[in-house]
Coordinates of C-alpha atoms in Angstrom, one line a residue:
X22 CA 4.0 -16.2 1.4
X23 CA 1.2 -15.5 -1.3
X24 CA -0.7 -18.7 -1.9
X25 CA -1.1 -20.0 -5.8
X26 CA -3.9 -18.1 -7.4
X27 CA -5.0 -18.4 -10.8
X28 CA -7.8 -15.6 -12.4
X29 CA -9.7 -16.0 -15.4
X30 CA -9.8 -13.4 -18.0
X31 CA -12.0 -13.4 -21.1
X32 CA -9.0 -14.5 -22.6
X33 CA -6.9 -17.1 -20.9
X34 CA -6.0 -18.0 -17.5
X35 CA -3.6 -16.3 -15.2
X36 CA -1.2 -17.5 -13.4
X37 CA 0.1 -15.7 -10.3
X38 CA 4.0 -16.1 -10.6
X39 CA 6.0 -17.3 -8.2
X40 CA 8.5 -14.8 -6.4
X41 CA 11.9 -16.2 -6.3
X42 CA 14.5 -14.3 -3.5
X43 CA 18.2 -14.9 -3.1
X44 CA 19.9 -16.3 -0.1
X45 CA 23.3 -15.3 0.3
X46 CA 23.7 -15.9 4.4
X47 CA 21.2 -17.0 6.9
X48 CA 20.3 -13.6 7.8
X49 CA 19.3 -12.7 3.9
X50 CA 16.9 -15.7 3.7
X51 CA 15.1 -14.6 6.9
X52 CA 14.6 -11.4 5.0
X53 CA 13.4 -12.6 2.0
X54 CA 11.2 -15.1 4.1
X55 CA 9.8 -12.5 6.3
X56 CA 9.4 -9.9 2.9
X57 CA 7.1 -12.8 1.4
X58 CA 8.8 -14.6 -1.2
X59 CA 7.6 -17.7 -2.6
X60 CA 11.1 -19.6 -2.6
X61 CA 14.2 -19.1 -2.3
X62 CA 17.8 -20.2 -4.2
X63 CA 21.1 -20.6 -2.1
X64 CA 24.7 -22.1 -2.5
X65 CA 26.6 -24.0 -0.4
X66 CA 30.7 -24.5 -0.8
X67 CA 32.3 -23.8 -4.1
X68 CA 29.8 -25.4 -6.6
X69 CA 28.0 -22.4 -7.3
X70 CA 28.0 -19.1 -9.5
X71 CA 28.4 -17.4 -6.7
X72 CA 31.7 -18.7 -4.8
X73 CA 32.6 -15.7 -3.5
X74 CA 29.4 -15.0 -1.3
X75 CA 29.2 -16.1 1.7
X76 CA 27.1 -19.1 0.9
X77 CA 26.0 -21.9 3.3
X78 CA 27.8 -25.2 4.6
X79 CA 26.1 -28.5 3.8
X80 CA 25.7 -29.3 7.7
X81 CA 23.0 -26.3 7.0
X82 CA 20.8 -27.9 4.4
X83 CA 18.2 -29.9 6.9
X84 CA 18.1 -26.4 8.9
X85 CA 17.7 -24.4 5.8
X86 CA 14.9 -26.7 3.9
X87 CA 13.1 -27.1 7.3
X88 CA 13.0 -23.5 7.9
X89 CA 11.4 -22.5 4.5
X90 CA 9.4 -25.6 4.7
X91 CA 8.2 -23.8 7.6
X92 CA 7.4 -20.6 5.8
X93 CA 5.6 -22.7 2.9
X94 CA 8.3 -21.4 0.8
X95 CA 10.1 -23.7 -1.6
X96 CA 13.8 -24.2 -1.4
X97 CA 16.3 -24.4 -4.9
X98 CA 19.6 -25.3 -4.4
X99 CA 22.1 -23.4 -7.2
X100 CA 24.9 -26.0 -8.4
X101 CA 25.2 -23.6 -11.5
X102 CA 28.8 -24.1 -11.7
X103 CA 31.6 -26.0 -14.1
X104 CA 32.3 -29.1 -12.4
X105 CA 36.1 -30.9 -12.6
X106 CA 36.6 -34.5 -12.0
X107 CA 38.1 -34.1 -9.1
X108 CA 35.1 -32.3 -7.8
X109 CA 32.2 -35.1 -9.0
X110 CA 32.6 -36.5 -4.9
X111 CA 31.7 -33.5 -3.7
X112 CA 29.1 -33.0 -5.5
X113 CA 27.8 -36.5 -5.0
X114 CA 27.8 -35.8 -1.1
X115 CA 26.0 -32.1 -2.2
X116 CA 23.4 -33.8 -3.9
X117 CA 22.8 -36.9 -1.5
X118 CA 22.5 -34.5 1.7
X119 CA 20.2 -31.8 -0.6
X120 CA 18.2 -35.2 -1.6
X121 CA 18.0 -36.2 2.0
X122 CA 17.0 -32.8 3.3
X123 CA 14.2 -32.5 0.6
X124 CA 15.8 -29.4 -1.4
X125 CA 12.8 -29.1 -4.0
X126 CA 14.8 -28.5 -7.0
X127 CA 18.9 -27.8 -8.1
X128 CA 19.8 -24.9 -10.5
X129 CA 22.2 -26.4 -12.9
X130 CA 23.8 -26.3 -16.6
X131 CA 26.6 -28.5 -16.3
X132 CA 25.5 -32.0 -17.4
X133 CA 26.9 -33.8 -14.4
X134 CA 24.8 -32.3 -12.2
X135 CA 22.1 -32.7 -14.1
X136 CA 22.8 -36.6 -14.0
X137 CA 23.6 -36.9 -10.6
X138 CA 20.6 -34.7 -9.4
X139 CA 18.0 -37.0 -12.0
X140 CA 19.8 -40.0 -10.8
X141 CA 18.8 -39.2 -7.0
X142 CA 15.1 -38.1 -8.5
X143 CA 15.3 -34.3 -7.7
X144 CA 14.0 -31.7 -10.3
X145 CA 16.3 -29.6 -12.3
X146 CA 15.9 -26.3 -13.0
X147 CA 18.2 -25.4 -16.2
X148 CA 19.6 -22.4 -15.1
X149 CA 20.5 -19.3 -17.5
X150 CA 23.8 -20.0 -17.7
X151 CA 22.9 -22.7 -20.7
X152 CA 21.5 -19.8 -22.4
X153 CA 18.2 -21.0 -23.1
X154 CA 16.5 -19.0 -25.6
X155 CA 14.1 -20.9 -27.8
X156 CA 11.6 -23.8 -27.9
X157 CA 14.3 -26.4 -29.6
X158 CA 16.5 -26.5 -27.0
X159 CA 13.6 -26.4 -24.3
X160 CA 12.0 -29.2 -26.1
X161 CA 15.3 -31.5 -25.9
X162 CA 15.1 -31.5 -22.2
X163 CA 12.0 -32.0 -21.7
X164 CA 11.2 -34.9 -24.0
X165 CA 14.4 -36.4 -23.4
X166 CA 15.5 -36.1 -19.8
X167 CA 11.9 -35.0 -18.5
X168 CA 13.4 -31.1 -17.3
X169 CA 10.3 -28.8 -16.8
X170 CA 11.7 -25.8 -15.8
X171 CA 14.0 -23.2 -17.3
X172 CA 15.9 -19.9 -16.3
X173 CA 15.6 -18.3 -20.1
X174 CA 18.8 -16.5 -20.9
X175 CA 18.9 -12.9 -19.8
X176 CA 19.3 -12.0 -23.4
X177 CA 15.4 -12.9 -24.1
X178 CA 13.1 -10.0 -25.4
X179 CA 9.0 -10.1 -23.4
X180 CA 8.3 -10.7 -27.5
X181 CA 11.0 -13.8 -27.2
X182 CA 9.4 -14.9 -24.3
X183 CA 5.9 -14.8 -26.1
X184 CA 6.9 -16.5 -28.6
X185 CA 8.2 -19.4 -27.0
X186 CA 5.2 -19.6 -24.5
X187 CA 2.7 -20.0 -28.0
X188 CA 4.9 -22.1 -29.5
X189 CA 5.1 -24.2 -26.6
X190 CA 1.1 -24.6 -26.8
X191 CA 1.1 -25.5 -30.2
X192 CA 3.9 -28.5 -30.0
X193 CA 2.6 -29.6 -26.5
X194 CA -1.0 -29.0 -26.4
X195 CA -2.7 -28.7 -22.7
X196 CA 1.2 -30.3 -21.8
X197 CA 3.0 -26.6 -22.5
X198 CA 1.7 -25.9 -19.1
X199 CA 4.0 -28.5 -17.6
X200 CA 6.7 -26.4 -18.8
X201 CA 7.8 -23.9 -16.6
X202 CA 9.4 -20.1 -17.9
X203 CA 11.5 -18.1 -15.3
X204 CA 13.1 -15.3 -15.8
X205 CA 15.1 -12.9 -14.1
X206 CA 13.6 -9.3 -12.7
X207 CA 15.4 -7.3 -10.9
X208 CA 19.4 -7.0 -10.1
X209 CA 22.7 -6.7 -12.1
X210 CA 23.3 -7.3 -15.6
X211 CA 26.1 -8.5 -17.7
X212 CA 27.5 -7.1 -20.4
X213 CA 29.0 -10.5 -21.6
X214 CA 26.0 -13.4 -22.6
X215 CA 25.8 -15.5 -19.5
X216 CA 27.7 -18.4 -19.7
X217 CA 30.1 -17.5 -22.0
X218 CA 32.1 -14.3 -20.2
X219 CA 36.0 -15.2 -20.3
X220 CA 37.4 -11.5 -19.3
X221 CA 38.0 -12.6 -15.8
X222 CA 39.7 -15.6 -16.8
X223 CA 41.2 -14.1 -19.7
X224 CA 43.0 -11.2 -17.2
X225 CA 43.0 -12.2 -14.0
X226 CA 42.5 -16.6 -14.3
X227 CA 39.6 -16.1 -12.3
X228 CA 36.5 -17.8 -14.3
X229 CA 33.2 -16.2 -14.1
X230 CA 31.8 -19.6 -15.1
X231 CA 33.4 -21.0 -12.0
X232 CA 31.4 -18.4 -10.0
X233 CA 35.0 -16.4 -9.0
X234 CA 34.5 -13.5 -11.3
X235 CA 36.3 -10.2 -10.1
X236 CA 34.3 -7.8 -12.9
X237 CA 36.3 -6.3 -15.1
X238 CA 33.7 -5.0 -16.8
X239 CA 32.7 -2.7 -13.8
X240 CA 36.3 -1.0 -13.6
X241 CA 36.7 2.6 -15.2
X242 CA 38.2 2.3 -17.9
X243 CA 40.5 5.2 -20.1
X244 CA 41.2 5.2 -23.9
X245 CA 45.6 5.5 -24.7
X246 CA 46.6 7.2 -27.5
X247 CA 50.4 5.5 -27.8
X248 CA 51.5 8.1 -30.5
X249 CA 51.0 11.0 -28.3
X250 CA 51.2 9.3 -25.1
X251 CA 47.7 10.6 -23.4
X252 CA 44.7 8.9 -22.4
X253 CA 41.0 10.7 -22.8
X254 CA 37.5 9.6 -22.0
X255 CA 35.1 8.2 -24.3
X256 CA 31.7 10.0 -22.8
X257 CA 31.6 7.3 -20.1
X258 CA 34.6 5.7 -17.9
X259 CA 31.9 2.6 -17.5
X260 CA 32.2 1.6 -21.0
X261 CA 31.3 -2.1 -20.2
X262 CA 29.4 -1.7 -16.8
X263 CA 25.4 -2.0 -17.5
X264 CA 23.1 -0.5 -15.6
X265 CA 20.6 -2.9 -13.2
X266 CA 17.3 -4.4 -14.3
X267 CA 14.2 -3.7 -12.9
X268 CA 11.0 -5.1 -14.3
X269 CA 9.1 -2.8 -12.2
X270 CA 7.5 -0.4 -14.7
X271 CA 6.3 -3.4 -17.0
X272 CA 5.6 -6.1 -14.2
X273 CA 2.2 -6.7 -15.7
X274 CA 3.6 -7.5 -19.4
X275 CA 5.6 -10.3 -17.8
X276 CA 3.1 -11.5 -15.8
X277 CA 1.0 -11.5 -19.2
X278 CA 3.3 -13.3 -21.0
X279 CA 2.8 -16.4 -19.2
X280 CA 6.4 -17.0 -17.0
X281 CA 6.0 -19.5 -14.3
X282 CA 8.6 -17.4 -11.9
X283 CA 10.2 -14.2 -11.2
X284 CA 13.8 -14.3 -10.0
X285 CA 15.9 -11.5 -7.9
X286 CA 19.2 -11.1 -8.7
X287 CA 21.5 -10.7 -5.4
X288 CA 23.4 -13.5 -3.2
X289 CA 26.0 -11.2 -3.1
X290 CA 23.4 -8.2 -1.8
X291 CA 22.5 -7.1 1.5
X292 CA 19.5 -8.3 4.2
X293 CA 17.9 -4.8 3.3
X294 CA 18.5 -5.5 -0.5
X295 CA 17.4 -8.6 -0.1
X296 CA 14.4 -7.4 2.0
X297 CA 13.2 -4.3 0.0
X298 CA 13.2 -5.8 -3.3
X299 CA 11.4 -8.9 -2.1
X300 CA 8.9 -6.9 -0.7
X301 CA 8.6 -4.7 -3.4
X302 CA 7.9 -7.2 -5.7
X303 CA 5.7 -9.2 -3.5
X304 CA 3.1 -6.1 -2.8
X305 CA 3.1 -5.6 -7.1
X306 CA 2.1 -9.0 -7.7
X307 CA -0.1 -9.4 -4.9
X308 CA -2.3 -5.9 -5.8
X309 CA -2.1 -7.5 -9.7
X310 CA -4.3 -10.0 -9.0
X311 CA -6.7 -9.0 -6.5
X312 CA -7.3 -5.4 -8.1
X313 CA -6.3 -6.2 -11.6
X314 CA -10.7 -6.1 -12.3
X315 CA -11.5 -2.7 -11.4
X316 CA -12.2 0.0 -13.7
X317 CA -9.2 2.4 -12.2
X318 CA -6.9 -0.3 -11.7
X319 CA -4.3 0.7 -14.5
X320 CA -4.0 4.4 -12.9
X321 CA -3.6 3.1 -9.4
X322 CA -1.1 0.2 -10.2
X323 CA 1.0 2.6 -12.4
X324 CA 1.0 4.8 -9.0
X325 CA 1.7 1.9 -7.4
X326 CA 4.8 1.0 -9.2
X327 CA 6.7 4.4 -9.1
X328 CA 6.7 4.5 -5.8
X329 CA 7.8 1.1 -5.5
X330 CA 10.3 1.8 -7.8
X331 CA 11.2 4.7 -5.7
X332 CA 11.5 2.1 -2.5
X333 CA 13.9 0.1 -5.1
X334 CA 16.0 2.7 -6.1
X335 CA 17.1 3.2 -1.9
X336 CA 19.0 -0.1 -2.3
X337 CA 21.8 -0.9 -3.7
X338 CA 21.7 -0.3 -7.6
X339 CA 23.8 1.2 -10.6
X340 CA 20.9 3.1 -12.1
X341 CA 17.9 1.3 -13.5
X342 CA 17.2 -0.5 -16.9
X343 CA 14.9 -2.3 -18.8
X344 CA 17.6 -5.2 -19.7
X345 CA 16.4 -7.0 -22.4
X346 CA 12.7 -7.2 -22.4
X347 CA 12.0 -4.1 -24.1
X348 CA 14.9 -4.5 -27.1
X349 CA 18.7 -4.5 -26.7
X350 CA 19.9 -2.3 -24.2
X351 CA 22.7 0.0 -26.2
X352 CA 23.0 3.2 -24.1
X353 CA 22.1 2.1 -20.7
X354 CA 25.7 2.0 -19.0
X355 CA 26.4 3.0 -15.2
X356 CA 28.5 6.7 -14.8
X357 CA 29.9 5.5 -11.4
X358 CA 31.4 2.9 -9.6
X359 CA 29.3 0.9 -7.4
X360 CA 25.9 1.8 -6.1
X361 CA 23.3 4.9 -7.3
X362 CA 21.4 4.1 -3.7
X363 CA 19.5 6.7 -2.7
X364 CA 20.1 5.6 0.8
X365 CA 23.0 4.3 3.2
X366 CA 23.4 2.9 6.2
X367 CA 26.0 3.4 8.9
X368 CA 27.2 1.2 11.8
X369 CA 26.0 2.3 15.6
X370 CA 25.9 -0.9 17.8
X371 CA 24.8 -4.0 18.5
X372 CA 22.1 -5.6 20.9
X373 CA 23.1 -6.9 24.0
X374 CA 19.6 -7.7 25.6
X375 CA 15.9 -7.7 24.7
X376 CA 12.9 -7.6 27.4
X377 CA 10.7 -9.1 25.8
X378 CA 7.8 -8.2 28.1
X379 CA 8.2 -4.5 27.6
X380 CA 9.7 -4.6 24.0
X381 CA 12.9 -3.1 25.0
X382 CA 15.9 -3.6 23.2
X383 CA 19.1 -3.0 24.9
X384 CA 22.1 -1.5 22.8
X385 CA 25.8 -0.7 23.1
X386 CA 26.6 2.0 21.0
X387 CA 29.9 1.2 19.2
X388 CA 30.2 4.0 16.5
X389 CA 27.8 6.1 14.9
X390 CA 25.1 8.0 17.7
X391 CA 21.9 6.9 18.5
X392 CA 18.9 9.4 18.4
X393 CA 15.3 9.5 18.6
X394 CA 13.6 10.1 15.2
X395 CA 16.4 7.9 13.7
X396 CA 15.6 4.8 11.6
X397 CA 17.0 2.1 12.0
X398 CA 17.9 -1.4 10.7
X399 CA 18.5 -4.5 13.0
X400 CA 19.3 -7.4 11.4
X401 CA 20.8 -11.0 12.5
X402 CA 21.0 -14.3 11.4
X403 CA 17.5 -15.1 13.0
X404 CA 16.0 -11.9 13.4
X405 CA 16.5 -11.3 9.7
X406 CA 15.9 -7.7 9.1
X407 CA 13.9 -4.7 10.6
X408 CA 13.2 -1.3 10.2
X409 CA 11.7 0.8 12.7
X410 CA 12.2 4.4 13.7
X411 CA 13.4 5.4 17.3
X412 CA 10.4 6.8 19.1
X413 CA 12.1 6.9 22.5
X414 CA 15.1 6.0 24.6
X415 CA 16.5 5.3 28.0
X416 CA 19.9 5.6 29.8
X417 CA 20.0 4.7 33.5
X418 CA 16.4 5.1 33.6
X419 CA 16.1 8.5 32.1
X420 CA 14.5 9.9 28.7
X421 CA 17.3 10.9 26.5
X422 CA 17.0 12.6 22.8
X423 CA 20.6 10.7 22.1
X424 CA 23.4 8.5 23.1
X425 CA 27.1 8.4 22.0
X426 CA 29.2 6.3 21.4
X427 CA 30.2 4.0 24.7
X428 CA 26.7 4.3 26.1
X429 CA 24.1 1.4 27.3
X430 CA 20.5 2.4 25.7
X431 CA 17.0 1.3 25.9
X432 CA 15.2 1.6 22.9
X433 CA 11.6 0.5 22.6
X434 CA 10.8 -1.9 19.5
X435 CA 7.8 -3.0 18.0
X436 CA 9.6 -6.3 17.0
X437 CA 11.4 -9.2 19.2
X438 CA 15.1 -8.9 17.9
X439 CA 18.2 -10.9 19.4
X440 CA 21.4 -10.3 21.5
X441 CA 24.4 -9.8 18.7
X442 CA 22.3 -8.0 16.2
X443 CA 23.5 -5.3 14.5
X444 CA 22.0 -2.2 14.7
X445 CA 22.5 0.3 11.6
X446 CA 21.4 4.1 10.9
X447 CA 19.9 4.3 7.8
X448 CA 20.3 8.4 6.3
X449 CA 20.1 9.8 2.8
X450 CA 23.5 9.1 0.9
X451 CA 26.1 11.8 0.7

């Protein structure tokens, strides 16, 4: 994890933002932990926007918390849901277990949860779902319920967001700088305003603002002329499916704009989504502000960023936007379903030993064949994730260039990995 670091500049003070990962599973926050991230957000049960991931249990909060704590990386807990009623128990017990474990902040909108949480003295992050988007509103919760930090809706322009920060200094003097601005980076896009989608409901009486949305608006989609009884394309099948944001090309405006955090989309993604954005992200900010001075800095860091944009563009993604930062998006729609990856990966095996002395990983090969000069990913609830290519390999003692499927190998590792981790192929996409 990157410590804080401020720079001075002739014309304010920088800030370095912090790098905010998703946490899907326990092998996804291993990843972002070991790809650097400042702190990570996670669900547990059904109280979160994301009620179809695989999310934690609330036995796993004091494991979680201590585990980041570990890491020096802070832990948010996202109750960004619509809470019933009937539900206020549960998310009494939520909130008195995350208070107990010492989450260090919830991700809310409904006002429920941001009682209970204040009640139980944890900080609330506002989360984007209440659409934040201008000083007023920011103003209300902080002078009245003492709220310091807020995910600004997705529908925010970089001039939005400057505007807001200057404002902020004129009504609050030195105090705007208890106010904290995050804002999402990198990951999908909605084609609704956040918060206030009802097509799921609407079609299928599953609410996105109940985190069980099915996305309708990433289905193809054909235009039915009744009269003559034939359907025709419109340019685009995807009419309603946005391409991904990635802040990538214009990390440094954002970081110039004053925003207290940087937030990945993706506890629905992958370890290796997880991992490579994180990472990605995490070697930007990092070269920002300890090469920022130097007199070729702008050529190097634009290099820097296309081919971290390239690394981002191997993972899952529908094609790369600016979002809103740079005006409204019209005509940047997705032309497929699901991922533009330049990469995939494929199943082999899993571990079934590692020597440890030697660095030896022993794998059962249940699908797709082993070979030397393959890369591949190993990942586990505690390993996390790793990427290593096969440099050599052992069955019954002897050097082999492959092994099939139904075979015992050795494979030498430069990392200690775990019996039941998965071991994938990763190859160009087809």
């Amino acid at each position: 994890m990157a410590e804080s670091t401020t720079v001075k500049t002739e014309h304010d003070i920088l800030r370095k933002p912090e790098l905010l990962s998703p946490a899907g599973d326990w092998t996804c926050l291993r990843a972002a932990l070991n790809a650097g991230c400042d702190a990570v957000y996670f669900g547990v049960q059904d109280l979160n926007m994301r009620a179809g991931a695989r999310n934690f249990m609330l036995s796993d909060i004091p494991e979680l918390t201590a585990l980041c704590r570990a890491f020096g990386v802070r832990a948010y807990l996202a109750l960004n849901t619509i809470v019933y009623e009937y539900e206020k128990s549960v998310l009494a017990e939520v909130l008195d277990c995350a208070s107990e474990s010492g989450v260090d902040a919830v991700i809310c909108w409904d006002f429920s949860v941001i009682r209970q949480a204040l009640r139980r003295d944890m900080p609330v992050h506002i989360s984007t779902q209440m659409s934040i988007s201008n000083t007023d509103s920011i103003l209300f919760f902080y002078h009245n319920l003492g709220i310091r930090r807020f995910v600004l809706a997705r529908e925010c322009s970089l001039e939005d967001i400057v505007s807001i920060r200057q404002r902020l200094s004129r009504e609050l003097g030195e105090r705007a700088g208890e106010i904290e601005i995050e804002v999402f980076v990198h990951g999908a896009m909605c084609v609704s305003i956040s918060g206030r989608c009802f097509l799921s409901q609407f079609w299928f009486g599953r609410s996105a603002n109940r985190g069980e949305c099915i996305q309708p608006c990433r289905r193809e989609y054909f235009v039915m002329d009744r009269e003559r009884k034939c359907s025709f394309l419109l340019g685009n099948t995807y009419i309603m499916s946005p391409n991904d944001l990635c802040a990538m090309p214009f990390l440094e405006k954002l970081i110039e704009s004053g925003v207290s955090s940087l937030k990945i989309e993706g506890r629905n993604k992958s370890p290796e989504y997880v991992s490579t954005v994180t990472s990605s992200y995490r070697n930007a900010l990092d070269y920002y502000f300890v090469h920022r001075s130097e007199p070729d800095f702008s050529k190097k860091f634009g290099d820097l960023k296309e081919k971290l944009t390239g690394e981002l563009s191997t993972v899952y993604n529908r094609g790369f936007s600016s979002g809103f930062f740079m005006g409204k998006p019209i005509d940047k729609w997705t032309d497929r379903h699901g991922s533009s990856a330049t990469k995939q990966k494929e199943y082999s095996g899993v571990v079934t030993n590692y020597f440890k002395k030697i660095g030896v990983a022993e794998v059962k090969v249940e699908s797709k064949s082993l070979r030397v000069g393959d890369r591949v990913l190993i990942q586990g609830p505690t390993t996390g994730i790793h990427s290593e290519v096969i440099e050599a390999m052992e069955v019954n003692h002897s050097r082999v260039e492959e092994a099939g499927k139904g075979a015992s190998v050795a494979v030498k590792l430069n990392r200690l990995v775990r019996r039941n981790d998965r071991v994938y192929i990763v190859c160009n996409k087809r």
